[in-house]
Coordinates of C-alpha atoms and ligand atoms in Angstrom, one line a residue:
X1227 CA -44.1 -42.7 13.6
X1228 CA -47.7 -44.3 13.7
X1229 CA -48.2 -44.7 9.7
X1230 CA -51.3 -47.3 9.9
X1231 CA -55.0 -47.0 8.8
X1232 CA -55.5 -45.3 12.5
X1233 CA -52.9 -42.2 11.3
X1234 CA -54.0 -38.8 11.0
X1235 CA -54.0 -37.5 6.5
X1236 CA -51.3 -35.8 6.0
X1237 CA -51.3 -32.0 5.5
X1238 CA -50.0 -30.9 2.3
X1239 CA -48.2 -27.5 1.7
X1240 CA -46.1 -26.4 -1.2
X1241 CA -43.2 -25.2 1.1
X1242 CA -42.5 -26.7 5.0
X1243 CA -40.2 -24.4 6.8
X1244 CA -38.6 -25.7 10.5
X1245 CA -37.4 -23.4 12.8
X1246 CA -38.4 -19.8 13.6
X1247 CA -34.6 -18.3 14.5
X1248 CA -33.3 -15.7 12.1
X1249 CA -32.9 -18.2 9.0
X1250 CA -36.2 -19.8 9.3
X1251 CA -38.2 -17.0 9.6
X1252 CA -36.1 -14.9 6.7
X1253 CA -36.7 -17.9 4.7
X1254 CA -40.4 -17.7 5.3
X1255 CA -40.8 -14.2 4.4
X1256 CA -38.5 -14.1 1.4
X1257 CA -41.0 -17.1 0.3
X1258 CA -44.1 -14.7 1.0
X1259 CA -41.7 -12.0 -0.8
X1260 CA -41.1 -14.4 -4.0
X1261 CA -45.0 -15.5 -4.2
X1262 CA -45.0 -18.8 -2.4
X1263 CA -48.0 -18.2 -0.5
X1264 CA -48.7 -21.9 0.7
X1265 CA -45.5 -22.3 3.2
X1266 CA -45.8 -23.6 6.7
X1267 CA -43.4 -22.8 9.7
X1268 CA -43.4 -25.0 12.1
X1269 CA -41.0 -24.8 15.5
X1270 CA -41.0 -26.6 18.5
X1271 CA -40.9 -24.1 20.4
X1272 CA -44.9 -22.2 21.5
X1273 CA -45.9 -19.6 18.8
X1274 CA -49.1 -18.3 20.1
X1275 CA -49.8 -15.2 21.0
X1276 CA -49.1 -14.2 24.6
X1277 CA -46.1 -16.8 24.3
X1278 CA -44.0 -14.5 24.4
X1279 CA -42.2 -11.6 21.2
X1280 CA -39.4 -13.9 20.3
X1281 CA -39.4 -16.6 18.2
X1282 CA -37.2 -18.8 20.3
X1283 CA -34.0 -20.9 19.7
X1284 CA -30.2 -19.4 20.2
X1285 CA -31.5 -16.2 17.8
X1286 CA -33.1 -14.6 20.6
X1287 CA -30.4 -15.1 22.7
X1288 CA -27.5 -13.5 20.7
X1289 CA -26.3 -10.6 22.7
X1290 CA -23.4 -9.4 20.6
X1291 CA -24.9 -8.0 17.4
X1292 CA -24.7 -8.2 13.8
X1293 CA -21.7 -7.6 11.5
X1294 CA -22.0 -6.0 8.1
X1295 CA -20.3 -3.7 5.9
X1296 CA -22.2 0.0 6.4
X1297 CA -19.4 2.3 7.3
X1298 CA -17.4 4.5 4.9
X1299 CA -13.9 3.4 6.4
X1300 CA -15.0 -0.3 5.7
X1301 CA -15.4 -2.2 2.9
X1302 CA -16.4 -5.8 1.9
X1303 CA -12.9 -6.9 0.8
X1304 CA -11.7 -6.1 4.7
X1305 CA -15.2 -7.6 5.7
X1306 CA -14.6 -10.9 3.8
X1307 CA -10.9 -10.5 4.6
X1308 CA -11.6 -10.7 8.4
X1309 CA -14.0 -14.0 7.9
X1310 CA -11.5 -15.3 5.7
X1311 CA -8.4 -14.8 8.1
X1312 CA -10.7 -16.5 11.3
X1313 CA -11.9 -19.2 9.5
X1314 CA -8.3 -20.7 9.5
X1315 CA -8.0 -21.9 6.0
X1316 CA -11.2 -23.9 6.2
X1317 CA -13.6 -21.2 4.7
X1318 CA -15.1 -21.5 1.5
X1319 CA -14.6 -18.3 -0.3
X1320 CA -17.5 -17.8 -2.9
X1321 CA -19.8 -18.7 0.5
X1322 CA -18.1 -15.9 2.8
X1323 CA -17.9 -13.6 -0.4
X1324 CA -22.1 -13.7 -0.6
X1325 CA -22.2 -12.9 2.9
X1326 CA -20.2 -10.2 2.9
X1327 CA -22.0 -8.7 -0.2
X1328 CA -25.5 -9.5 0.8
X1329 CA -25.2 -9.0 4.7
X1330 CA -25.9 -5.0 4.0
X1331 CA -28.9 -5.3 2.0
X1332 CA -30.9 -7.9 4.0
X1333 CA -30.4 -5.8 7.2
X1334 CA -31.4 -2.8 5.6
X1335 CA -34.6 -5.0 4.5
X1336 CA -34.7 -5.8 8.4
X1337 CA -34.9 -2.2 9.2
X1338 CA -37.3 -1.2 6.7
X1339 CA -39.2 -4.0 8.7
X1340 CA -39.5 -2.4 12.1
X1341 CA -35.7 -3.4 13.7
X1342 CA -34.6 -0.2 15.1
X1343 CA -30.7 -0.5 15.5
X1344 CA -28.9 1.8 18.5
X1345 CA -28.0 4.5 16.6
X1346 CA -31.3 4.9 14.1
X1347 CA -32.3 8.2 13.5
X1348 CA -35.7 7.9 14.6
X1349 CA -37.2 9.4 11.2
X1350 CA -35.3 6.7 9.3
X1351 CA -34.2 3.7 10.9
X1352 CA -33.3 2.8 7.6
X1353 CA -30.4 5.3 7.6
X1354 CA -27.5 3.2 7.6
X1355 CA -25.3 6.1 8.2
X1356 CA -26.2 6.6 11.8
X1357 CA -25.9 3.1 12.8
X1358 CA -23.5 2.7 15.9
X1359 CA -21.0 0.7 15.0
X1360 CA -19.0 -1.6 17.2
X1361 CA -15.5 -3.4 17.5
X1362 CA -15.7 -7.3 18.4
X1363 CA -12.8 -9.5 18.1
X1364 CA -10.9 -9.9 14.8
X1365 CA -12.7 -7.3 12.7
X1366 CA -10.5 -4.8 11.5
X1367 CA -13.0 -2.2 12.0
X1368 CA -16.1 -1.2 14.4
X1369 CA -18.5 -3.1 12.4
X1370 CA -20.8 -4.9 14.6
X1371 CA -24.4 -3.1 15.0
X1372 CA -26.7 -4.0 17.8
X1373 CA -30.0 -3.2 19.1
X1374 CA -30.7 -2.7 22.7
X1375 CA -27.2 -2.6 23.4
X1376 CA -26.8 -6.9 24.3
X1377 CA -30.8 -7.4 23.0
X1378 CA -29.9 -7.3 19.6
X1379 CA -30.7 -11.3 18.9
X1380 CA -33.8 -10.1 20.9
X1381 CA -34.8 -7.5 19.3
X1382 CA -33.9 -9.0 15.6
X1383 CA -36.1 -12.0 16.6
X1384 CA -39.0 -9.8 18.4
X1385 CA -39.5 -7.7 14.6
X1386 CA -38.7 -10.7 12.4
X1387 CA -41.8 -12.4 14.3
X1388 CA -44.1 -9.0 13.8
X1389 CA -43.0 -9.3 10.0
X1390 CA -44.1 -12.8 9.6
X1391 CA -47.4 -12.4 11.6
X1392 CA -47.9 -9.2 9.3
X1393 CA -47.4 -11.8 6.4
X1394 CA -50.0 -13.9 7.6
X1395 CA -47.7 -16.8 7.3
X1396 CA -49.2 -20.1 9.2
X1397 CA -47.2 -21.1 12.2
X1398 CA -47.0 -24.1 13.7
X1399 CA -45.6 -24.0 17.4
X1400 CA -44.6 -26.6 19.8
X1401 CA -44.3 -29.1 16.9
X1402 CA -40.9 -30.9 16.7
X1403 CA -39.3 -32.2 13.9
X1404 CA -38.8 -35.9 14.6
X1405 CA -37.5 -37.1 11.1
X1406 CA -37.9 -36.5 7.2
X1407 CA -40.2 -38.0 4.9
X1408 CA -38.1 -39.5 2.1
X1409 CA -40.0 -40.7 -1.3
X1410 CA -37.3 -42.2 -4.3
X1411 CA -34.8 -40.3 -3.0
X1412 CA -36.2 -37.0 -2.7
X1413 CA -37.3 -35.1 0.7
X1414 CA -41.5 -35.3 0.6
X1415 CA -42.4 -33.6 3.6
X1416 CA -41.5 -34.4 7.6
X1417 CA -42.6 -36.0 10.8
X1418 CA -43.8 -33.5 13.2
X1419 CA -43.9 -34.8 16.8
X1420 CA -46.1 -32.4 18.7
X1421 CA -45.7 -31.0 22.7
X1422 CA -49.2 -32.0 23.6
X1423 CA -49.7 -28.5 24.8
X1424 CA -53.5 -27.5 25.0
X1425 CA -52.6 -25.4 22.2
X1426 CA -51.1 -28.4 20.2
X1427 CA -52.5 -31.2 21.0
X1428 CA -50.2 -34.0 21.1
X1429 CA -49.5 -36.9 18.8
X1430 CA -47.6 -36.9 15.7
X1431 CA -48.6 -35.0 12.2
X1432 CA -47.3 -36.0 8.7
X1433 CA -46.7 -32.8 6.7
X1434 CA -45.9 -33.3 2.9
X1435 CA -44.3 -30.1 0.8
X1436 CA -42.7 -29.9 -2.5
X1437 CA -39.9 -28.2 -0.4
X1438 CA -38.2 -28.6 2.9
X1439 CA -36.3 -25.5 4.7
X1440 CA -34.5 -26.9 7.2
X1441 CA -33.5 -24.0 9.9
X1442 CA -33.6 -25.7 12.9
X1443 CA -30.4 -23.8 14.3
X1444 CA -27.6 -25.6 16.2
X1445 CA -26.8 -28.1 18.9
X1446 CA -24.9 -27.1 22.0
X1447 CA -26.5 -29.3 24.1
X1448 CA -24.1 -31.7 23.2
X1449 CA -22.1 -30.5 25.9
X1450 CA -22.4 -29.9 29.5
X1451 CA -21.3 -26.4 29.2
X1452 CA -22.9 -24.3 26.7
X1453 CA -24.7 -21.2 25.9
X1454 CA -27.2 -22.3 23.8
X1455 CA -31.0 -22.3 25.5
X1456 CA -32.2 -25.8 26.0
X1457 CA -33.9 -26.2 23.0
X1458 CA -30.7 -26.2 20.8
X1459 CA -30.6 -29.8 21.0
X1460 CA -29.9 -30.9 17.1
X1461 CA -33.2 -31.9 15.7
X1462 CA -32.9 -31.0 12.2
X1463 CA -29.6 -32.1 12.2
X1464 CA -30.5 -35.7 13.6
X1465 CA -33.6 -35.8 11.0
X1466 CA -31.1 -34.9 7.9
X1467 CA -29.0 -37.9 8.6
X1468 CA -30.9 -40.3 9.4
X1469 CA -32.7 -39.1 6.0
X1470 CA -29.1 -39.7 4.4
X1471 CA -28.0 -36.1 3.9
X1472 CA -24.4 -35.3 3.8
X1473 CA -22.9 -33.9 6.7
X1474 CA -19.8 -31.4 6.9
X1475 CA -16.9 -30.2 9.6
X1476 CA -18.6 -31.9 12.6
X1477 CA -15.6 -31.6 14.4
X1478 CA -15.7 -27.3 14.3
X1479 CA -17.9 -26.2 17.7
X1480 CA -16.8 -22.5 18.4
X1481 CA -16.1 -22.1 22.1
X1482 CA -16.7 -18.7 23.7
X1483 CA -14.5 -17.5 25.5
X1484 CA -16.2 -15.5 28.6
X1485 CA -19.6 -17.2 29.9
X1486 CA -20.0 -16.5 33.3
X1487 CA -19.6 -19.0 35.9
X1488 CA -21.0 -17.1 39.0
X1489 CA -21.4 -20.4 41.0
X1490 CA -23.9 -21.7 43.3
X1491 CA -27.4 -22.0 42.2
X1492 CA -26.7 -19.3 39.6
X1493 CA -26.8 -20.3 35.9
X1494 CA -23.9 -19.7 33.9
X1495 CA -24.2 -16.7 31.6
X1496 CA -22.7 -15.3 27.5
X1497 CA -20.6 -11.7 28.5
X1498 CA -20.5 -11.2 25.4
X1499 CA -17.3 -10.9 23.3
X1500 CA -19.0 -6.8 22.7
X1501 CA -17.7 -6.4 26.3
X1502 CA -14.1 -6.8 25.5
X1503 CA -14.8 -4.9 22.4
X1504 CA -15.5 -2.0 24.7
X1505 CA -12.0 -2.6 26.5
X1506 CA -12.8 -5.2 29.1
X1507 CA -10.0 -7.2 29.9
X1508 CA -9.0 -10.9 31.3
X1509 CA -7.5 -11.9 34.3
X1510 CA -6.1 -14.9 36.1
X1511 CA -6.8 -15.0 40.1
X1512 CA -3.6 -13.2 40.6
X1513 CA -4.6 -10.2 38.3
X1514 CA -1.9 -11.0 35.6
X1515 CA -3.3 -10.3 32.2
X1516 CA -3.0 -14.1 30.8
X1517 CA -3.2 -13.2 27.2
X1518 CA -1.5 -9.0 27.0
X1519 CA 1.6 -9.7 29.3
X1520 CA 4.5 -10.2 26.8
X1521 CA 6.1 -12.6 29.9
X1522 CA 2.4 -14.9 29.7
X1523 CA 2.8 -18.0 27.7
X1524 CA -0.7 -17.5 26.7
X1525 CA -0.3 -13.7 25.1
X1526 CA -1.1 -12.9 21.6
X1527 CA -0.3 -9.8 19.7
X1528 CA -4.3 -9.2 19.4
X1529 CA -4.4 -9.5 23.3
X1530 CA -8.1 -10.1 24.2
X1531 CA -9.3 -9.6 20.8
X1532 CA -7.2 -12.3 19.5
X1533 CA -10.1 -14.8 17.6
X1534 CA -12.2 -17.0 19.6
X1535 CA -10.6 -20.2 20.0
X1536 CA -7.6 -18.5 20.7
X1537 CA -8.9 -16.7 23.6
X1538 CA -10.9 -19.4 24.5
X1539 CA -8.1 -22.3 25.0
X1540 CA -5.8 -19.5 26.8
X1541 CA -8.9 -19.1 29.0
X1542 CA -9.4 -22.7 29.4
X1543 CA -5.7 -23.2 30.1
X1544 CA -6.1 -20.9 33.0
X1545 CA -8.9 -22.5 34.6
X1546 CA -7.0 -25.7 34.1
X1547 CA -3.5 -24.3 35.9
X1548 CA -6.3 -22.8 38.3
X1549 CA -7.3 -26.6 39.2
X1550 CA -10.8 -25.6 37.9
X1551 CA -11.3 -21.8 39.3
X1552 CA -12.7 -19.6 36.9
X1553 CA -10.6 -16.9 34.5
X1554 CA -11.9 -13.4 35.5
X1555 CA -13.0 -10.5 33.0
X1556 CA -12.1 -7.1 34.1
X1557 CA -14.9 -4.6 32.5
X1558 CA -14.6 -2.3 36.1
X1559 CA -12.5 -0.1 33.8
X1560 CA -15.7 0.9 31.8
X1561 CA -17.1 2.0 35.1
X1562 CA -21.1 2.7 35.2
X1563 CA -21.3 3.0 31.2
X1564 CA -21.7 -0.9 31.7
X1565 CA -25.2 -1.1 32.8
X1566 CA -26.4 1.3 30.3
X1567 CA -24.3 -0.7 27.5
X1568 CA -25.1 -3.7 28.6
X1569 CA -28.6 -4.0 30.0
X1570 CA -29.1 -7.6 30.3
X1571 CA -25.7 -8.6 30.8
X1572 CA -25.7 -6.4 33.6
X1573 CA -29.2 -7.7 34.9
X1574 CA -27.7 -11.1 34.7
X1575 CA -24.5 -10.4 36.9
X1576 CA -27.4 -8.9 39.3
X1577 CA -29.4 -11.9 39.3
X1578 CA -26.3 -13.6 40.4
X1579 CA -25.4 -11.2 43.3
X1580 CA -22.2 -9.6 41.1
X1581 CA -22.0 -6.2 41.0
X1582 CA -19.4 -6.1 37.4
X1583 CA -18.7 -2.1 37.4
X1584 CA -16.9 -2.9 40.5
X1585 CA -16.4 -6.6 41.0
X1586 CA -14.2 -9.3 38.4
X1587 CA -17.0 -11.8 36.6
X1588 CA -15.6 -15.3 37.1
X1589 CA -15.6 -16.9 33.5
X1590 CA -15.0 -20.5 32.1
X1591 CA -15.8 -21.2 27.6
X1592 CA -18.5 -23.1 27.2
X1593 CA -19.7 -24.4 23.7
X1594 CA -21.0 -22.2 21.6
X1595 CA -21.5 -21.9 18.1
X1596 CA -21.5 -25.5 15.4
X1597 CA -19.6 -24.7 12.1
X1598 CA -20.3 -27.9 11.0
X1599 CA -23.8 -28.7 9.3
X1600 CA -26.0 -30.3 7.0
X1601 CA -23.5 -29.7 3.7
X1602 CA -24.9 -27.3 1.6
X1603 CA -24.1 -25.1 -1.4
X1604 CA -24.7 -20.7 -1.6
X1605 CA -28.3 -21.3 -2.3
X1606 CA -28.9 -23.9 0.7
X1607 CA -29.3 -27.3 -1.5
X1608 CA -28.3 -30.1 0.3
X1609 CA -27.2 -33.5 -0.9
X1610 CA -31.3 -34.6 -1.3
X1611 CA -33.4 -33.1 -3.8
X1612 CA -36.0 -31.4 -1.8
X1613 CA -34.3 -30.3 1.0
X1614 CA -32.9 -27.2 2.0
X1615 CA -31.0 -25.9 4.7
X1616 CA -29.6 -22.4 6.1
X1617 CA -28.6 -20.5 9.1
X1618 CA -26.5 -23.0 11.8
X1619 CA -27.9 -26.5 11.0
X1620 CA -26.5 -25.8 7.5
X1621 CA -22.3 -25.7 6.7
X1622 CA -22.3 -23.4 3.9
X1623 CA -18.7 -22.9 4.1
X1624 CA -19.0 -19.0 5.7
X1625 CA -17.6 -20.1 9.1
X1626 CA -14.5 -22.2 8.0
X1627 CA -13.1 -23.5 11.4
X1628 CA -13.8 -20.5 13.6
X1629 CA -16.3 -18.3 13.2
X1630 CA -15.6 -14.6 13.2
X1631 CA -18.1 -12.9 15.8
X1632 CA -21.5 -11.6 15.3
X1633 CA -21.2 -13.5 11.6
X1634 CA -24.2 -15.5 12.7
X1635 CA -27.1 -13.3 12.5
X1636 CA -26.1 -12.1 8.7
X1637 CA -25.7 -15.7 7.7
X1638 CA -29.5 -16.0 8.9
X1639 CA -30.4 -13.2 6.9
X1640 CA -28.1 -13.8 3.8
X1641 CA -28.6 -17.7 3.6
X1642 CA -32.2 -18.4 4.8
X1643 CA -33.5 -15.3 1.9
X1644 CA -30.9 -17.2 -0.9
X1645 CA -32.9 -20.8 -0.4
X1646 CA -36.3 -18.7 -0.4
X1647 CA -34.9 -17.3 -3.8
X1648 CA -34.0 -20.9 -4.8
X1649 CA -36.9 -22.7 -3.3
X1650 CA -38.7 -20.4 -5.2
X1651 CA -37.5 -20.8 -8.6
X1652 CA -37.8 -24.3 -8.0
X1653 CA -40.6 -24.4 -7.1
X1654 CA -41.9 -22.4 -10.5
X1655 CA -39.8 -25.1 -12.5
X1656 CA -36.2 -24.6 -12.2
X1657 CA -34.0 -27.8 -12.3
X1658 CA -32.8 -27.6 -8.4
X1659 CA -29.6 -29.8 -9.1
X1660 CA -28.8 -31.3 -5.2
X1661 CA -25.4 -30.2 -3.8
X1662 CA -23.1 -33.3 -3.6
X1663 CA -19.5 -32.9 -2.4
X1664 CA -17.2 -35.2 -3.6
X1665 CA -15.4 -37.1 -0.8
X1666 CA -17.5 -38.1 1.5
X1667 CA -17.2 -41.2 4.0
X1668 CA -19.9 -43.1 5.2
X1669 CA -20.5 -43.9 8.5
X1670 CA -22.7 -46.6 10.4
X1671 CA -25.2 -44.6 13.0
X1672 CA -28.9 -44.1 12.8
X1673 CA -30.7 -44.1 16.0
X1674 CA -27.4 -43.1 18.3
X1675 CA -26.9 -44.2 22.1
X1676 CA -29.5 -44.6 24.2
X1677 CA -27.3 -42.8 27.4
X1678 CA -28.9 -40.1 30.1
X1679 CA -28.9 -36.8 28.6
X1680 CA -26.3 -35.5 31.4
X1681 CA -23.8 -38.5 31.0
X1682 CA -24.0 -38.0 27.1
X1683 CA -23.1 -34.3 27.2
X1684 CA -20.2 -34.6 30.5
X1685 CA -18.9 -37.7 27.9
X1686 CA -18.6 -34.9 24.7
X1687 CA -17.7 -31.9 27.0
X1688 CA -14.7 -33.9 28.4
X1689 CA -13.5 -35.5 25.2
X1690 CA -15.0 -34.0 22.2
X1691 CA -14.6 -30.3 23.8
X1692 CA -11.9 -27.3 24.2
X1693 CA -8.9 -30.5 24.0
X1694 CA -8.6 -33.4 22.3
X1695 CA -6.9 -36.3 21.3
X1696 CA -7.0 -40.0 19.6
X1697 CA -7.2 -41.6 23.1
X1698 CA -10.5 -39.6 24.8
X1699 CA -12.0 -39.6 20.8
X1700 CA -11.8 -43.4 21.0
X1701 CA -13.4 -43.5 24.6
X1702 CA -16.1 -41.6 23.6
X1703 CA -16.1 -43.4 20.5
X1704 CA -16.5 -47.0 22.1
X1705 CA -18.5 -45.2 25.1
X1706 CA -21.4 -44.1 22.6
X1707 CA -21.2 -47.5 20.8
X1708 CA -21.7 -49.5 23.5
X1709 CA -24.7 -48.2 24.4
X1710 CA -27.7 -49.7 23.4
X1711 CA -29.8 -47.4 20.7
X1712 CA -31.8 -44.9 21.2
X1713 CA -35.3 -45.8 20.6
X1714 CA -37.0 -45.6 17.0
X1715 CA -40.4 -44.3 17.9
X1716 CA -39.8 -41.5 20.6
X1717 CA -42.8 -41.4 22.7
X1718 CA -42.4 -37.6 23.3
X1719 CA -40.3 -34.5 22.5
X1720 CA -37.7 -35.2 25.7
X1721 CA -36.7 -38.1 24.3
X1722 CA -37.2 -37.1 20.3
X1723 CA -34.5 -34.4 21.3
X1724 CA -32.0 -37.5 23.1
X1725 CA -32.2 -39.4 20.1
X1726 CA -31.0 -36.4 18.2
X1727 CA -28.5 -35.4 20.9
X1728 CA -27.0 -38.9 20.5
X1729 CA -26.5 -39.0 16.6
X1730 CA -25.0 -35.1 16.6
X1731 CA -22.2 -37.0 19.3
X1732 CA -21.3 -40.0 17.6
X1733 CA -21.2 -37.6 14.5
X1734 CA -19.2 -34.8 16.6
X1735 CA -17.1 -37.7 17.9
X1736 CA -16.5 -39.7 14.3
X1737 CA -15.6 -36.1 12.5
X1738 CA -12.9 -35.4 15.2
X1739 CA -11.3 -38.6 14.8
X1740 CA -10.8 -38.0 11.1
X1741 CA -9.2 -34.6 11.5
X1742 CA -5.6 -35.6 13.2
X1743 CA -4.7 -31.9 13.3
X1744 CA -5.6 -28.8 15.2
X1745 CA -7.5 -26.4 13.0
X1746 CA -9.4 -23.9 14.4
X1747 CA -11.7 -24.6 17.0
X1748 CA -10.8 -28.6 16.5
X1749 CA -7.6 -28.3 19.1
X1750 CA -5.6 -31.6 18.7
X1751 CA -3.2 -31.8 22.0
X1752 CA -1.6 -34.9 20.1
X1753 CA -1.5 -33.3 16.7
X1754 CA 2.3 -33.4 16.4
X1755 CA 3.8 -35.8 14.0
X1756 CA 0.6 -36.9 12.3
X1757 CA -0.6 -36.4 8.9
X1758 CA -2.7 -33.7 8.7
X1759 CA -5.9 -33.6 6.9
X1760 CA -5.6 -30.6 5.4
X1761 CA -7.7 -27.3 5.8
X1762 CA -8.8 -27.5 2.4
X1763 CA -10.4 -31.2 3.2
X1764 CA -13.4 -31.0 5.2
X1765 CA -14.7 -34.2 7.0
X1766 CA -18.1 -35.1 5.0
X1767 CA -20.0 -38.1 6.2
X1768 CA -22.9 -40.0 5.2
X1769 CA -25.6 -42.4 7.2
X1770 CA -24.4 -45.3 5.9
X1771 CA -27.6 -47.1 4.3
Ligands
SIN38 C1 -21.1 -12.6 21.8 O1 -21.9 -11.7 22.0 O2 -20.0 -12.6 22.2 C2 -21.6 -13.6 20.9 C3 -21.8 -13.1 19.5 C4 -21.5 -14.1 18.5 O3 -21.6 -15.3 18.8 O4 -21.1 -13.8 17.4

């Protein structure tokens, strides 16, 4: 960015917070909560009022709801049992134990704030007791609470925004986070690249803060197919790097299973994994069920709510036998309880000219969820001093290799109040030791490949998604070499979020190549024979200085 005499002053703050999905915001208002009046939020998406209730990012998309412990016949050890059992080995325990713990008091918190969850008793939200609770795959019990029905991500986001306007915390919208400011070693503040809205202005704005929270959520645009909204396109990720921050399980992207591929002009669309919950089942084009009929070479004993990347390969391997034609999900059996269930899902078939209480809703997976992250320990420090991170941007360890459903939301709440707490104490003095893995690898990439956006995400959807092996890994490998690099001074927020697209798939890329066996969501198809890694290992990198 412009740093000469003709450069704006910086702004100082005492805390800088990026992103405004479930972490970033919880992270803001446990800084209010903790004293820290000075913090600034800043997302790229607009913020001012009449923009709209939500605060943007894949939080206000999440349809299926949010697990946590708040039943009688459930308890945290089954809780952190489940997350364990998905994770496929790779989970780190203490991290999926303070979720498990934690998750219940932060969403009471939430309610106290104004989230009413389907269920509430009117008088007392608050009430855990009269919560609805819902079965999603690979929970041993209905634990998964939502708010209007599929809006819960909605809804979550729409009273997390009212509680942080309530707080009078200072947002910055439409600012992008184009890299970190790093002084000695230590995380100083960030480069904000701004949308030159009217509201905005345009240009670029130094912000300095004796802490950074980084929270800008994931990166799914990596790929061609994805659920993710467009802005998910790895910022804060990128910006990490490049600042030298270790990086951890690259390689795990959670597939989901059943997006909706309705064809045409119609965008594809999450049914959410709720809807199979609720006993929808899947279907090839000859109405076999692919993953319950003992004769399929595709069934599990958990049927349909076998966990994700199992039912997400078995759906990819039908649309692959199918020469491309989608899978189909079956929820006619739930007959007109659907659109009351399911409000926007069922809006969205609509839109699309599907009528799903009586018709099959073609479905293909599509990229979903990064378990991989800036590495970080339970209290979001990362390998700098100075920076922070929580909620998808950050690996804490909670997701392991596969993620178990609707643990997303929690770990926004659980993670992004824990590096308030921390930012917090060290911000009043504590020694904030930074979090440094042993093992890591360094790697060469800094600006990543300068290739079109759609050529860049068909390259990691075809190698680097559902399948893959050494070959494709070292196509996309030399492919995203070869190209010349992106440029260092991005002249505006389209091609700030390409340059970050391009270093989260040479790091996607670089982490796969180092894990030679399946695990999880990483599906080797040439894993026999080779050494595996290890579960226990995870793949950290390092910008290699
Ligand atoms: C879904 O509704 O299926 C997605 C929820 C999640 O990603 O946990």
């Amino acid at each position: 960015m412009t740093t000469g005499p003709e450069a704006p002053a910086p702004e100082r703050v005492r805390t800088l917070v990026v992103g405004t999905g479930v972490a970033g915001m919880t992270a803001a208002l446990g800084l209010r909560a903790r004293g820290v009046d000075d913090v600034l939020l800043v997302t790229k998406t607009p913020w001012e009022p009449g923009a709209g209730g939500t605060g943007g990012g894949s939080t206000a998309w999440a349809q299926g709801g949010v697990a946590a412990v708040t039943g009688a016949d459930d308890d945290v050890d089954l809780h952190v049992a489940d997350t364990l059992a998905a994770g496929a080995g790779a989970c780190d325990p203490e991290a999926v134990r303070v979720l498990c713990t934690e998750g219940p008091a932060r969403l009471l918190e939430l309610a106290r704030r104004g989230l009413v969850l389907d269920g509430a008793d009117a008088a007392d939200p608050a009430d855990a007791r009269r919560w609805s609770r819902g079965l999603e795959a690979a929970h041993s019990r209905p634990r998964v609470l939502h708010a209007g029905g599929d809006a819960t991500g909605a809804r979550l986001s729409a009273a997390l925004v009212a509680a942080v306007r309530a707080a009078g915390v200072r947002v910055l919208g439409g600012a992008a986070l184009a890299d970190l400011v790093v002084e000695g070693g230590r995380v100083v503040g960030a480069d904000l690249l701004l949308d030159g809205a009217p509201a905005t202005g345009g240009g670029h704005r130094r912000v300095l803060a004796g802490a950074v929270v980084l929270a800008t959520g994931g990166a799914g645009q990596v790929f061609s197919r994805t659920t993710n909204p467009p802005e998910a396109t790895g910022d804060g990720l990128a910006a990490a790097w490049r600042a030298g921050a270790v990086v951890a399980d690259l390689e795990q992207v959670q597939l989901h299973p059943t997006v909706a591929a309705p064809g045409g002009a119609h965008a594809p669309f999450l049914v959410s994994e709720a809807v199979r919950g609720e006993g929808a089942v899947l279907r090839d084009e000859h109405g076999a069920r692919f993953l319950a009929d003992a004769a399929s070479p595709l069934a599990d004993p958990r049927a349909e709510l076998a966990p994700r990347d199992v039912v997400a390969r078995a759906v990819g391997a039908v649309v692959a036998r199918q020469d491309g034609r989608p899978a189909l999900l079956d929820a006619t059996g739930l007959g007109e309880r659907l659109r009351a269930r399911f409000p926007s899902i069922d809006a969205m078939c609509a839109a699309a000219g599907l009528d799903w209480v009586r018709e099959l809703v073609p479905v293909t997976p599509a990229a979903h969820y990064w378990m991989g992250g800036v590495a970080t320990d339970v209290r979001g420090r990362t390998s700098l001093p100075g920076l922070w991170a929580c909620g998808e941007v950050a690996r804490t360890g909670v997701h392991g290799a596969n993620r178990l459903a609707s643990n997303s939301l929690l770990e926004g709440l659980v993670f992004g109040d824990r590096a308030a707490a921390d930012v917090a104490a060290s911000l009043a003095g504590a020694v904030a030791a930074p979090h440094v893995p042993a093992g890591v690898e360094e790697l060469v990439c800094t600006a990543g490949p300068a290739l079109p956006r759609a050529e860049l995400q068909a390259l990691a959807w075809e190698h680097a998604g559902l399948l893959r092996d050494a070959a494709g890994l070292e196509v996309a490998a030399k492919t995203l070499d070869g190209a010349p690099a992106a440029t260092e001074e991005p002249a505006d927020v389209a091609a700030l979020e390409d340059r970050a697209l391009g270093v989260c798939a040479r790091l996607l890329v670089a982490s796969a190549q180092r894990r030679p066996e399946s695990l999880g969501a990483h599906f080797r198809t040439d894993a026999a024979g080779a050494a595996p890694r290890g579960a226990e290992r995870p793949v950290l990198l390092r910008r290699a200085s």
